[in-house]
Amino acid sequence: MNRMDLLYVIPESERNPEGLRKCFDGRPEIRFVSLTGVDLGGNDTDEKIPVKHFLKHIDQYLSGGVQTDGSSVVLPKIATLNDGKVDLVADSGVRWYVDYNYENLDPVSGLPVGTLRIPSFLKHRDRLVDSRAILKRTVESIGKRLASLLAEYPDAVRHAAIAPSSIRRFEVLAATELEFWVRTPGAIVETEKLSVSQVLQESYWKRTKGAVRTALERSLELLERYNLGPEMGHKEVGGVKATMSGAGGFDGIMEQLEVDWKYAEALQAADNELLARIMIKETFRRLGLEVTYMAKPMEGVAGSGEHTHVSIMAVLDDGSRRNLFTPADMGRDYLSPLGWGALMGLLKNYEVVGPFVSASNDAFNRLKPGFEAPVCIVASVGDDLKLPSRNRTVLVGLVRDCDDPFATRLEVRSPNPHTNTYLALAAFYQAMCDGMVWAAQSGRSSRELQHDFFKRCGDPHPYLEKGRAYRSEENVFEHFSAEQRDELFGRPPATVWEAMQNLKLYPDKVKVLQTDDVFSEPVLRSYNEAVLKIWTAELSERIVPENARTVNACVRLHNENRLDARRWEKIRELKEELARDDIDRVSIFTRIRSAVQAGDFAAASDLQLQMADKMKELQELYRLYRRNIEP
């Protein structure tokens, strides 16, 4: 047997004790089993159960799962010190796969040692409380609600010649586009060079070379073996040209890439995204390259997004599928009534959806005006029916193809590679279903709903908010001032604290998430606790110390002239305001640490924004100061 004969995916028919025994028989390279759950922090569990032990207790493992200490997973206020027992329960409804360690060869076969990874749920007190379970409940809820809705309001799909009684089930679909930065370990490239390269578009869709090309090709081949259906890999907007090393290879690599693969049903799509991130990062590492999935690894340069596509299909009794978002006549309408409802629901409720998409300092570093990152709650559908939306400044874009009714979908541009895709998809679909219910109950046609969606700020509406506009085909950062954007589309949160406060400020919208107990009250409390704990720890113990090192690196230089001396005086003032306490003044750094320690998160949030502004001013001023002395 050679590597081409390795088993990568367990067939659906063999996700049971008898089937697994057959899979393991004659495959000594598969040495371990791991039940993989995903907690509310988006962390996936991993453990190594020897196959021999697993087979001996296989019925227990597949039915009862693995017991774990709640302290090892992010489930605060659910798994507590005095009630911490959490079980890992195997999910037989999704793809199981074998993860190979190419650096550890089996002595019998000479093949890489494999670990069977079984996607699982986390169960506490007989209730599933993890990210995967929340998305699973969402999909089940959507199916039940749509079936009931269309039975009562059949006109909502009659335009597509669908009889609600002929619908066997609904497919809740999703797909993600993964962007990431790759570099030679230790490589340092000046931000200015990266910024200039970005403006000149020197990297976008250019040919990959050397180890980057090899790693990208191997990644796509590997995703193919795992049945993800890779569609494309290419260079993104960020990056600079690498330098040739003495050995004929490349050094100083700093490039941004994107990899896309085929859509799948929501839970499988989220599992696929997790698998792809692991496999891509490991493939590049084996070739001596470092991958980061940070949303904003460098200030002043394009961050990495993970645009997420969502749609819903009806599967009919005859096996055919119909896209619920596609209008009867694509030459006449942008969307079906249910499609307009989904778009309305997503935007109307986005204040409480956002906390499950952008919940980290890194995420908010990316969400800044001017970097093609969505800040405003607004959508683009295209200037007209023949010109699809290509507006990269909006939160949601309508994707459609007049020749392909299955292609109609919504592209949400706010997620990043570290977004918890399970929770984000669950929140998207809960919000979308709320709008779909309203649209069906309203009895409005596609054209009438289009008119509703195109409403101006100040126009009253029975579902959408009076003081909001929801559509723009303009570059919202150039066409509108910051004040106009806030007035038209709402003021977006600027910190993790502000985002999480929306779960308190909009109780009616939170109820949309809680429909059918998808986002239960205990889950919301746990998630809020987890996010704020990470935010405050990172703010006081990582961001402030990193900024302090930057402040200390701003030192006075020799050979100043009068302009330099004036600039240095301003630099000194900023350094002291940020980092140095005095008898009559407490520095911003100290005030942040004190606010976090006192639990005054509102003050910590405000101070974080002040710190960011002052740091930006300091770094720009020091750059000018140094350039004038050391050109």
XYZ file of C-alpha atoms in Angstrom:
631
model
C 0.000 0.000 0.000
C 1.222 3.526 -0.783
C 0.054 6.961 0.302
C -2.429 7.175 -2.564
C -4.305 4.265 -0.939
C -4.732 5.968 2.434
C -8.252 6.144 3.839
C -9.213 9.806 4.277
C -12.990 9.717 4.799
C -15.090 7.093 6.575
C -18.039 6.090 4.345
C -21.431 6.999 5.795
C -22.437 3.330 5.948
C -19.464 2.566 8.205
C -20.032 5.189 10.923
C -21.008 2.432 13.350
C -19.197 -0.231 15.424
C -19.257 -2.921 12.748
C -18.231 -0.539 9.978
C -15.335 0.916 11.972
C -13.989 -2.543 12.756
C -13.861 -3.204 9.008
C -12.128 0.140 8.376
C -9.455 -0.502 10.981
C -8.876 -4.075 9.836
C -5.757 -4.194 7.685
C -4.972 -0.496 8.280
C -2.360 -0.488 11.060
C -1.452 3.101 10.182
C -4.726 4.309 11.783
C -3.513 4.200 15.370
C -5.724 6.653 17.266
C -9.272 7.996 17.571
C -10.249 11.509 18.658
C -13.737 12.816 19.456
C -13.760 16.449 18.336
C -16.166 18.873 19.985
C -16.184 22.658 19.552
C -16.774 24.794 22.645
C -18.310 28.274 22.749
C -14.876 29.799 22.229
C -14.533 28.013 18.898
C -11.809 25.697 20.231
C -11.865 22.112 18.967
C -11.043 19.322 21.386
C -8.479 16.662 20.564
C -7.439 13.559 22.453
C -5.592 10.386 21.475
C -7.459 7.147 22.155
C -5.466 4.106 20.969
C -7.468 2.155 18.395
C -7.074 -1.086 20.365
C -8.657 0.493 23.442
C -11.319 2.243 21.348
C -12.398 -1.014 19.682
C -12.596 -2.761 23.034
C -15.071 -0.120 24.279
C -16.469 1.001 20.922
C -20.166 0.820 21.846
C -19.555 2.919 24.927
C -17.529 5.505 23.007
C -20.046 5.876 20.176
C -23.144 5.961 22.371
C -21.954 7.535 25.600
C -18.869 9.347 24.428
C -15.853 10.492 26.424
C -16.057 12.208 29.788
C -13.984 15.337 30.231
C -13.424 17.977 32.870
C -15.339 21.174 32.116
C -12.225 23.196 32.917
C -10.709 21.995 29.635
C -13.387 23.626 27.468
C -14.828 27.143 27.223
C -18.273 26.783 28.819
C -18.233 29.294 31.719
C -21.325 29.422 33.944
C -22.348 26.045 32.464
C -19.486 23.711 33.364
C -18.456 25.030 36.789
C -15.993 23.874 39.441
C -18.717 22.051 41.364
C -20.558 20.817 38.256
C -17.886 20.302 35.617
C -18.664 16.921 34.058
C -18.930 17.246 30.258
C -19.380 14.348 27.833
C -18.191 14.174 24.226
C -20.926 12.531 22.125
C -20.166 11.344 18.578
C -22.163 12.871 15.701
C -22.885 10.217 13.069
C -24.685 12.673 10.793
C -21.572 14.347 9.369
C -18.319 13.313 7.713
C -15.688 11.477 9.784
C -12.126 11.735 8.541
C -8.606 10.484 9.217
C -5.949 13.075 10.065
C -2.450 11.855 9.147
C 0.824 12.800 10.839
C 3.288 12.782 7.936
C 6.194 13.163 10.370
C 5.413 9.937 12.245
C 5.507 6.791 10.107
C 3.905 3.506 11.118
C 6.724 0.913 11.481
C 4.625 -1.874 9.920
C 3.276 -0.194 6.798
C 5.693 2.723 6.461
C 2.659 4.986 6.105
C 1.954 8.104 8.177
C 0.168 7.451 11.452
C -3.495 8.420 11.301
C -6.040 9.621 13.842
C -9.739 9.117 13.140
C -11.396 12.408 14.074
C -15.081 12.075 14.911
C -16.995 15.397 15.093
C -18.869 15.395 18.398
C -21.151 17.341 20.690
C -20.462 18.512 24.247
C -23.161 17.395 26.685
C -23.676 18.815 30.160
C -26.519 17.620 32.379
C -28.066 15.778 29.405
C -28.172 18.934 27.260
C -25.945 19.637 24.266
C -24.260 22.977 24.956
C -21.526 23.357 22.338
C -21.165 25.367 19.118
C -21.947 22.413 16.840
C -25.127 21.631 18.772
C -26.327 25.224 18.500
C -25.974 25.127 14.719
C -27.664 21.722 14.575
C -30.623 23.073 16.586
C -30.786 26.043 14.226
C -31.025 23.838 11.142
C -33.717 21.701 12.767
C -35.634 24.818 13.818
C -35.424 26.345 10.332
C -36.795 23.161 8.787
C -39.770 22.977 11.143
C -40.596 26.673 10.906
C -40.390 26.803 7.118
C -42.551 23.706 6.733
C -45.199 25.201 9.009
C -44.910 28.636 7.393
C -45.318 27.425 3.816
C -48.200 25.164 4.741
C -50.009 28.247 6.055
C -48.757 30.703 3.396
C -48.249 28.666 0.194
C -48.205 31.799 -1.974
C -44.683 32.491 -0.707
C -43.354 29.721 -2.994
C -46.162 29.395 -5.520
C -44.274 31.708 -7.884
C -41.673 28.953 -8.252
C -44.326 26.314 -8.955
C -43.596 24.603 -5.634
C -46.402 22.912 -3.742
C -45.532 22.998 -0.031
C -46.871 19.460 0.318
C -44.228 18.254 -2.164
C -41.295 19.513 -0.077
C -39.487 16.593 1.550
C -36.982 18.670 3.507
C -34.929 21.865 3.456
C -31.186 22.158 2.875
C -29.652 24.997 4.875
C -26.457 25.650 2.919
C -23.236 27.558 3.522
C -19.795 28.098 2.039
C -16.743 30.012 3.250
C -13.802 31.750 1.560
C -10.641 31.393 3.648
C -8.031 34.169 3.476
C -4.725 33.960 5.315
C -1.193 35.358 5.428
C 1.854 33.143 4.925
C 5.451 34.058 5.663
C 8.921 32.711 6.193
C 9.263 32.270 9.991
C 10.930 35.350 11.413
C 10.482 37.370 8.221
C 9.948 41.067 8.895
C 8.676 43.310 6.117
C 8.121 47.019 6.640
C 4.460 47.983 6.668
C 5.155 50.740 4.143
C 6.393 48.222 1.574
C 3.313 46.072 2.085
C 1.038 49.092 1.849
C 2.641 50.300 -1.393
C 2.431 46.816 -2.896
C -1.247 46.719 -1.968
C -1.979 50.073 -3.605
C -0.086 49.037 -6.755
C -1.877 45.643 -6.729
C 1.444 43.875 -7.228
C 0.257 40.625 -5.644
C -3.454 40.207 -6.395
C -4.029 37.021 -8.431
C -0.350 36.888 -9.379
C 1.475 33.608 -9.984
C 2.673 31.795 -6.869
C 6.290 30.621 -6.755
C 8.594 28.284 -4.862
C 7.482 26.797 -1.562
C 4.283 28.866 -1.526
C 3.207 27.381 -4.837
C 4.038 23.857 -3.687
C 2.202 24.294 -0.386
C -0.857 25.784 -2.092
C -1.010 22.964 -4.639
C -0.574 20.300 -1.964
C -3.278 21.939 0.147
C -5.768 21.832 -2.722
C -4.882 18.205 -3.449
C -5.366 17.306 0.214
C -8.750 19.028 0.420
C -9.772 17.033 -2.649
C -8.906 13.782 -0.866
C -11.136 14.832 2.025
C -14.041 15.425 -0.415
C -14.242 19.158 0.283
C -14.351 19.930 -3.434
C -11.701 22.679 -3.607
C -12.598 25.250 -6.248
C -9.702 27.692 -6.269
C -6.564 28.911 -4.556
C -4.975 32.259 -5.450
C -2.980 35.210 -4.198
C -4.923 37.936 -2.440
C -4.313 41.681 -2.371
C -1.615 41.716 0.330
C 2.058 40.773 0.057
C 5.469 41.658 -1.352
C 7.885 39.912 -3.685
C 10.123 37.380 -1.957
C 13.898 37.521 -2.371
C 15.971 34.767 -3.981
C 18.124 32.848 -1.515
C 21.565 31.430 -2.229
C 20.164 27.903 -2.491
C 17.847 28.881 -5.336
C 14.757 29.085 -3.141
C 12.908 32.116 -1.824
C 13.329 33.965 1.442
C 11.536 36.871 3.089
C 8.155 35.478 2.016
C 5.147 37.564 3.070
C 2.032 36.860 1.004
C -1.729 36.755 1.389
C -3.656 33.835 -0.113
C -7.239 32.638 -0.459
C -8.602 29.102 -0.757
C -12.222 28.279 -1.614
C -14.099 24.989 -1.633
C -17.598 23.747 -2.397
C -20.671 24.614 -0.347
C -22.312 22.047 1.928
C -25.153 21.824 4.396
C -24.498 24.212 7.266
C -23.108 21.872 9.927
C -20.948 20.016 7.411
C -19.780 23.344 5.952
C -18.594 24.511 9.375
C -16.839 21.180 9.968
C -15.202 21.518 6.540
C -13.929 24.990 7.398
C -12.326 23.702 10.594
C -10.725 20.797 8.724
C -9.446 23.064 5.931
C -7.799 25.486 8.361
C -5.967 22.634 10.080
C -4.844 20.930 6.872
C -3.716 24.111 5.119
C -1.706 25.334 8.110
C -0.013 21.949 8.552
C 0.777 21.643 4.832
C 2.520 25.023 4.756
C 4.343 24.266 8.030
C 5.834 21.090 6.599
C 7.414 23.244 3.889
C 8.891 25.668 6.412
C 6.201 28.342 6.084
C 4.133 29.962 8.797
C 0.402 30.595 8.304
C -1.625 33.040 10.394
C -5.402 33.228 10.408
C -5.458 36.513 12.303
C -8.024 38.958 10.987
C -5.539 41.853 11.093
C -1.966 40.629 11.557
C -0.493 44.020 10.538
C -1.854 47.536 10.868
C -2.090 49.558 7.690
C -2.326 46.478 5.465
C -5.314 44.449 4.275
C -6.615 42.009 6.845
C -7.982 38.534 6.222
C -11.693 37.901 5.907
C -13.745 34.770 5.572
C -16.723 35.782 3.473
C -19.588 33.408 4.185
C -22.293 32.490 1.659
C -25.747 31.355 2.786
C -28.823 30.014 0.990
C -31.694 27.565 1.505
C -32.885 24.869 -0.876
C -36.163 22.949 -0.873
C -35.734 19.264 -1.698
C -38.889 17.941 -3.373
C -40.389 14.460 -3.320
C -39.029 13.737 -6.800
C -35.489 14.497 -5.612
C -35.209 17.837 -7.414
C -34.036 20.956 -5.570
C -35.300 24.538 -5.686
C -33.496 27.607 -4.388
C -35.914 29.447 -2.082
C -34.120 32.749 -2.753
C -34.390 32.630 -6.561
C -37.298 34.596 -8.097
C -39.636 33.114 -10.692
C -38.287 35.514 -13.329
C -34.633 36.465 -12.789
C -34.926 39.040 -15.543
C -37.610 40.842 -13.553
C -36.731 40.446 -9.863
C -33.592 40.305 -7.762
C -34.946 37.870 -5.188
C -37.976 35.776 -4.328
C -40.259 36.952 -1.498
C -38.480 34.585 0.910
C -35.110 35.820 -0.357
C -36.038 39.424 0.372
C -37.298 38.339 3.780
C -33.999 36.601 4.549
C -32.004 39.704 3.592
C -34.285 41.977 5.622
C -34.129 39.724 8.672
C -30.346 39.489 8.591
C -29.859 43.258 8.431
C -32.642 44.178 10.844
C -31.294 41.847 13.529
C -27.584 42.247 12.851
C -26.907 44.150 16.080
C -27.350 40.861 17.976
C -25.850 38.713 15.208
C -22.602 40.700 15.180
C -21.394 39.535 18.629
C -21.177 35.995 17.237
C -19.185 37.148 14.205
C -16.760 39.732 15.594
C -15.920 38.994 19.217
C -12.193 39.673 19.556
C -9.744 42.560 19.524
C -8.261 41.097 16.352
C -11.659 41.119 14.621
C -12.215 44.793 15.430
C -8.718 45.678 14.247
C -9.910 44.523 10.805
C -13.273 46.281 10.906
C -11.982 49.764 10.163
C -13.323 52.131 7.483
C -11.352 52.139 4.253
C -9.899 48.608 4.197
C -12.752 46.899 2.332
C -13.927 45.518 5.666
C -17.653 45.888 6.378
C -18.465 48.339 9.133
C -22.013 49.435 8.275
C -25.208 47.369 8.419
C -26.107 47.799 4.759
C -26.428 45.596 1.675
C -25.851 45.842 -2.061
C -27.975 44.000 -4.629
C -26.532 45.540 -7.807
C -27.209 48.678 -9.827
C -29.678 46.763 -11.967
C -30.779 43.204 -12.649
C -28.105 42.632 -15.274
C -25.198 43.975 -13.207
C -24.481 41.845 -10.122
C -23.383 43.447 -6.877
C -19.623 43.978 -6.585
C -19.694 46.537 -3.776
C -16.901 45.519 -1.377
C -17.773 48.140 1.260
C -21.095 46.670 2.440
C -21.956 44.039 5.028
C -24.012 41.798 2.728
C -23.900 41.355 -1.021
C -26.416 39.574 -3.231
C -24.791 36.953 -5.452
C -26.858 35.859 -8.440
C -26.477 34.419 -11.935
C -29.348 34.761 -14.401
C -28.283 31.468 -16.010
C -28.050 29.501 -12.759
C -30.998 29.606 -10.329
C -29.008 27.580 -7.777
C -26.395 30.346 -7.483
C -28.648 32.905 -5.754
C -27.295 33.501 -2.256
C -26.270 36.119 0.286
C -22.584 36.831 0.899
C -21.845 38.065 4.421
C -18.515 39.891 4.445
C -17.929 40.468 8.168
C -16.566 37.052 9.306
C -12.837 36.459 9.613
C -10.816 33.202 9.785
C -11.111 33.083 13.577
C -14.875 33.664 13.601
C -16.691 30.758 15.232
C -18.392 29.626 12.013
C -20.865 27.404 13.867
C -22.241 30.250 15.985
C -22.086 32.780 13.148
C -24.127 30.557 10.818
C -26.625 29.840 13.582
C -27.089 33.563 14.210
C -27.344 34.335 10.480
C -30.084 31.790 9.924
C -32.073 32.677 13.041
C -32.141 36.300 11.871
C -32.899 35.362 8.260
C -35.785 33.098 9.246
C -37.346 35.922 11.247
C -37.464 38.023 8.080
C -38.690 35.117 5.947
C -41.602 34.597 8.323
C -42.556 38.261 8.097
C -42.269 38.328 4.298
C -44.493 35.262 3.878
C -47.083 36.545 6.336
C -47.145 39.965 4.652
C -48.313 38.483 1.350
C -46.168 40.994 -0.510
C -44.745 40.215 -3.951
C -41.051 40.303 -4.839
C -41.443 43.727 -6.426
C -43.259 45.102 -3.376
C -40.615 43.731 -1.027
C -37.896 45.225 -3.228
C -39.580 48.603 -2.843
C -39.677 48.046 0.917
C -35.982 47.184 1.059
C -34.991 50.202 -1.038
C -36.678 52.526 1.458
C -34.966 55.725 2.561
C -33.913 56.526 6.103
C -36.955 58.028 7.823
C -39.545 56.105 5.823
C -41.809 54.060 8.135
C -42.111 50.323 7.596
C -44.013 47.540 9.408
C -40.868 45.379 9.768
C -37.743 47.391 8.973
C -36.694 50.259 11.221
C -37.842 53.751 10.329
C -34.521 55.429 11.091
C -32.448 53.195 8.836
C -31.546 52.739 5.186
C -30.583 49.227 4.154
C -29.265 49.442 0.597
C -26.332 51.242 -0.998
C -24.571 50.671 -4.287
C -22.050 53.414 -3.452
C -18.678 53.109 -1.755
C -20.030 53.875 1.698
C -16.656 55.124 2.955
C -16.237 57.663 0.160
C -19.852 58.606 -0.554
C -20.878 59.222 3.068
C -19.145 60.913 5.980
C -18.765 59.026 9.256
C -21.680 61.012 10.693
C -23.874 60.193 7.690
C -23.010 56.503 7.911
C -23.986 56.405 11.575
C -27.245 58.223 10.819
C -28.213 56.000 7.867
C -26.958 52.592 8.943
C -26.511 52.861 12.711
C -23.379 53.396 14.769
C -21.297 50.207 14.670
C -19.569 48.879 17.801
C -15.867 49.684 17.954
C -14.788 47.286 20.705
C -15.658 43.832 21.978
C -17.430 45.380 24.963
C -19.643 47.539 22.748
C -20.535 44.532 20.589
C -21.506 42.394 23.577
C -23.587 45.234 25.034
C -25.904 44.874 22.036
C -27.162 41.628 23.566
C -28.534 43.781 26.405
C -29.590 46.823 24.374
C -31.785 44.907 21.906
C -33.855 42.387 23.927
C -36.484 41.988 21.184
C -33.804 41.034 18.681
C -32.219 38.631 21.159
C -35.575 36.830 21.257
C -35.096 36.113 17.544
C -31.900 34.218 18.399
C -33.700 32.392 21.200
C -36.496 31.045 18.978
C -36.898 27.303 19.619
C -34.317 27.659 22.397
C -31.472 27.713 19.855
C -29.465 30.331 21.754
C -30.734 29.524 25.227
C -30.326 31.908 28.144
C -27.567 29.770 29.731
C -25.688 29.675 26.419
C -25.931 33.451 26.016
C -24.667 34.026 29.571
C -21.826 31.576 29.052
C -20.809 33.085 25.732
C -20.876 36.623 27.135
C -18.706 35.567 30.082
C -16.214 33.758 27.840
C -15.847 36.607 25.359
C -15.402 39.311 27.989
C -12.901 37.222 29.940
C -10.744 36.777 26.847
C -11.139 40.445 25.848
C -10.054 41.840 29.223
C -7.168 39.400 29.636
C -5.840 40.170 26.179
C -6.307 43.911 26.635
C -4.438 44.219 29.925
C -1.907 41.394 29.578
C -1.053 41.433 25.873
C -2.113 44.618 24.082
C -0.970 47.066 26.765
C 2.462 45.377 27.186
C 2.944 45.231 23.399
C 2.075 48.910 23.112
C 4.438 49.671 25.993
C 7.273 48.040 24.056
C 6.387 50.164 21.028
C 6.398 53.300 23.179
C 9.796 52.419 24.655
C 11.197 51.821 21.168
C 10.486 55.447 20.260
C 13.840 56.901 21.346
C 15.433 60.266 20.703
C 17.936 60.339 17.850
C 21.103 62.368 17.263
C 21.584 65.169 14.718
C 18.190 66.833 15.223
C 17.273 70.129 13.633
C 14.609 72.511 14.966
C 11.763 70.655 13.215
C 12.970 67.375 14.663
C 13.174 68.866 18.148
C 9.604 70.153 17.879
C 8.386 66.750 16.734
C 10.265 65.013 19.519
C 8.592 67.203 22.119
C 5.174 66.077 20.866
C 6.392 62.450 20.819
C 7.577 62.780 24.418
C 4.181 64.144 25.479
C 2.395 61.222 23.827
C 4.767 58.702 25.426
C 4.105 60.093 28.881
C 0.336 60.330 28.335
C 0.277 56.697 27.307
C 2.777 55.020 29.581
C 4.106 57.147 32.452
C 2.298 58.043 35.676
C 3.091 61.242 37.552
C 1.918 62.934 40.743
C -0.938 64.703 38.963
C -1.510 62.293 36.058
C -2.303 58.595 35.599
C -1.272 57.129 32.263
C -3.722 55.485 29.875
C -1.990 52.120 30.307
C -2.417 52.231 34.088
C -6.034 53.380 33.804
C -6.828 50.454 31.506
C -5.312 47.939 33.913
C -7.182 49.521 36.831
C -10.504 49.538 34.959
C -10.143 45.866 34.049
C -9.213 44.927 37.607
C -12.210 46.867 38.966
C -14.590 45.284 36.457
C -15.401 48.677 34.924
C -15.570 47.342 31.383
C -17.269 50.419 29.942
C -14.323 52.562 31.050
C -11.845 49.967 29.780
C -13.569 50.016 26.389
C -13.427 53.812 26.131
C -9.789 53.839 27.211
C -8.945 51.153 24.658
C -10.208 53.441 21.890
C -8.229 56.375 23.315
C -5.117 54.210 23.481
C -5.545 53.095 19.868
C -5.841 56.698 18.653
C -2.821 57.851 20.659
C -0.708 54.885 19.520
C -1.560 55.573 15.895
C -0.627 59.233 16.325
C 2.623 58.319 18.096
C 3.737 55.800 15.480
C 3.005 58.123 12.577
C 4.778 61.048 14.224
C 7.821 58.931 15.110
C 7.955 57.612 11.554
C 8.168 61.199 10.252
C 10.694 62.140 12.944
C 12.980 59.205 12.160
C 12.678 59.526 8.387
C 13.829 63.148 8.537
C 16.940 62.203 10.532
C 17.675 58.818 8.961
C 16.201 59.031 5.423
